[in-house]
Amino acid sequence: MVRTVLSVVAGIVAWVVIATAINYAMRHAWPEYAGVEKAMNFTLPMMLARLAESTIALVAAAIVTARIAPASPYAPWALGLVMLLCFLPVHYSIWDKFPIWYHAYFLSSLVLVSGIVGRLAQQKN
């Protein structure tokens, strides 16, 4: 149980570090993105880039979680559920800034991507 909890915490830390690094790179490589980030007035390519950023970070986070707790079938799903619970209030507060498909993809991917990728990573062990 302790290993499962620690794996979820490690997955969250991995997601934050990777998403932050990608976002930092996007801001420096894409001046238009940096210019609208504070106002969250993103174009379609910018929104897709943000979703890709999150998905890449989530895949890595799920693998980290799965590698730390390879015997726990619940760890990858727990990662997704905890991430979802953390991001629900955030997305509620920015609901009018993004189209519904953006919220639907981001929020559902937290659970689905982490659960599926994590289980696949565990099966490889």
Short mmCIF file of C-alpha atoms in Angstrom, two decimals:
data_model
loop_
_atom_site.label_atom_id
_atom_site.label_comp_id
_atom_site.label_asym_id
_atom_site.label_seq_id
_atom_site.Cartn_x
_atom_site.Cartn_y
_atom_site.Cartn_z
CA MET A 1 0.00 0.00 0.00
CA VAL A 2 2.81 2.43 0.88
CA ARG A 3 4.54 1.64 -2.40
CA THR A 4 1.32 2.36 -4.31
CA VAL A 5 0.86 5.72 -2.60
CA LEU A 6 4.50 6.66 -3.20
CA SER A 7 4.18 5.64 -6.86
CA VAL A 8 1.21 7.98 -7.30
CA VAL A 9 3.10 10.83 -5.62
CA ALA A 10 6.11 10.16 -7.86
CA GLY A 11 3.84 10.13 -10.92
CA ILE A 12 2.35 13.50 -9.97
CA VAL A 13 5.82 14.96 -9.43
CA ALA A 14 6.93 13.57 -12.81
CA TRP A 15 3.89 15.09 -14.53
CA VAL A 16 4.51 18.50 -12.96
CA VAL A 17 8.22 18.52 -13.81
CA ILE A 18 7.74 17.35 -17.41
CA ALA A 19 4.73 19.56 -18.14
CA THR A 20 6.55 22.56 -16.68
CA ALA A 21 9.65 21.87 -18.77
CA ILE A 22 7.63 21.51 -21.97
CA ASN A 23 5.63 24.64 -21.19
CA TYR A 24 8.85 26.56 -20.51
CA ALA A 25 10.22 25.40 -23.86
CA MET A 26 7.00 26.36 -25.66
CA ARG A 27 7.05 29.85 -24.16
CA HIS A 28 10.61 30.43 -25.28
CA ALA A 29 10.29 28.86 -28.72
CA TRP A 30 6.87 30.31 -29.53
CA PRO A 31 6.66 34.06 -28.78
CA GLU A 32 2.98 34.26 -29.78
CA TYR A 33 2.18 31.55 -27.23
CA ALA A 34 4.04 33.40 -24.50
CA GLY A 35 2.17 36.57 -25.42
CA VAL A 36 -1.28 35.10 -24.86
CA GLU A 37 -0.55 32.61 -22.07
CA LYS A 38 -1.47 34.91 -19.19
CA ALA A 39 -4.81 35.83 -20.73
CA MET A 40 -5.34 32.22 -21.88
CA ASN A 41 -6.42 33.48 -25.27
CA PHE A 42 -5.00 30.52 -27.20
CA THR A 43 -5.40 29.69 -30.86
CA LEU A 44 -6.34 26.17 -31.95
CA PRO A 45 -2.70 25.13 -32.55
CA MET A 46 -1.80 26.46 -29.11
CA MET A 47 -4.60 24.50 -27.45
CA LEU A 48 -3.53 21.34 -29.27
CA ALA A 49 0.07 21.94 -28.17
CA ARG A 50 -1.07 22.29 -24.56
CA LEU A 51 -3.01 19.04 -24.78
CA ALA A 52 -0.01 17.30 -26.34
CA GLU A 53 2.18 18.68 -23.54
CA SER A 54 -0.12 17.24 -20.92
CA THR A 55 -0.43 13.90 -22.71
CA ILE A 56 3.34 13.50 -23.04
CA ALA A 57 3.80 14.34 -19.37
CA LEU A 58 0.97 11.96 -18.45
CA VAL A 59 2.44 9.04 -20.39
CA ALA A 60 5.76 9.53 -18.58
CA ALA A 61 4.01 9.93 -15.22
CA ALA A 62 2.04 6.71 -15.76
CA ILE A 63 5.23 4.83 -16.61
CA VAL A 64 6.94 6.18 -13.49
CA THR A 65 3.96 5.12 -11.39
CA ALA A 66 3.86 1.67 -12.97
CA ARG A 67 7.58 1.07 -12.53
CA ILE A 68 7.49 1.99 -8.85
CA ALA A 69 4.43 -0.14 -8.10
CA PRO A 70 4.49 -2.92 -10.74
CA ALA A 71 2.35 -5.27 -8.66
CA SER A 72 -0.45 -2.77 -8.03
CA PRO A 73 -3.12 -2.78 -10.74
CA TYR A 74 -4.67 0.25 -9.04
CA ALA A 75 -1.64 2.58 -8.99
CA PRO A 76 -1.94 3.93 -12.57
CA TRP A 77 -5.69 4.42 -12.19
CA ALA A 78 -5.18 6.10 -8.82
CA LEU A 79 -2.71 8.49 -10.46
CA GLY A 80 -5.36 9.47 -13.00
CA LEU A 81 -8.07 9.84 -10.39
CA VAL A 82 -5.93 12.02 -8.12
CA MET A 83 -4.91 14.16 -11.09
CA LEU A 84 -8.57 14.48 -12.11
CA LEU A 85 -9.57 15.54 -8.60
CA CYS A 86 -6.79 18.13 -8.59
CA PHE A 87 -7.72 19.56 -12.00
CA LEU A 88 -11.53 19.59 -11.74
CA PRO A 89 -11.62 22.84 -9.72
CA VAL A 90 -9.03 24.41 -12.03
CA HIS A 91 -11.04 23.59 -15.14
CA TYR A 92 -14.26 24.72 -13.49
CA SER A 93 -12.65 28.11 -12.89
CA ILE A 94 -11.46 28.43 -16.53
CA TRP A 95 -14.50 26.78 -18.13
CA ASP A 96 -15.31 29.81 -20.30
CA LYS A 97 -11.72 30.17 -21.58
CA PHE A 98 -11.71 26.91 -23.58
CA PRO A 99 -14.16 24.97 -25.77
CA ILE A 100 -15.91 21.94 -24.28
CA TRP A 101 -13.83 19.49 -26.35
CA TYR A 102 -10.67 20.83 -24.73
CA HIS A 103 -11.96 20.22 -21.21
CA ALA A 104 -13.40 16.85 -22.21
CA TYR A 105 -10.12 15.64 -23.68
CA PHE A 106 -7.92 16.97 -20.91
CA LEU A 107 -10.02 15.71 -18.00
CA SER A 108 -10.82 12.31 -19.49
CA SER A 109 -7.21 11.77 -20.57
CA LEU A 110 -6.02 12.12 -16.99
CA VAL A 111 -7.74 8.89 -16.01
CA LEU A 112 -7.74 7.01 -19.30
CA VAL A 113 -4.18 7.67 -20.45
CA SER A 114 -2.64 7.11 -17.03
CA GLY A 115 -4.65 3.95 -16.43
CA ILE A 116 -4.08 2.36 -19.83
CA VAL A 117 -0.42 3.36 -20.25
CA GLY A 118 0.34 2.40 -16.66
CA ARG A 119 -1.22 -1.04 -17.03
CA LEU A 120 0.63 -1.61 -20.31
CA ALA A 121 3.90 -0.61 -18.64
CA GLN A 122 3.20 -3.04 -15.80
CA GLN A 123 2.50 -5.88 -18.21
CA LYS A 124 5.89 -5.34 -19.87
CA ASN A 125 7.65 -6.15 -16.59
#
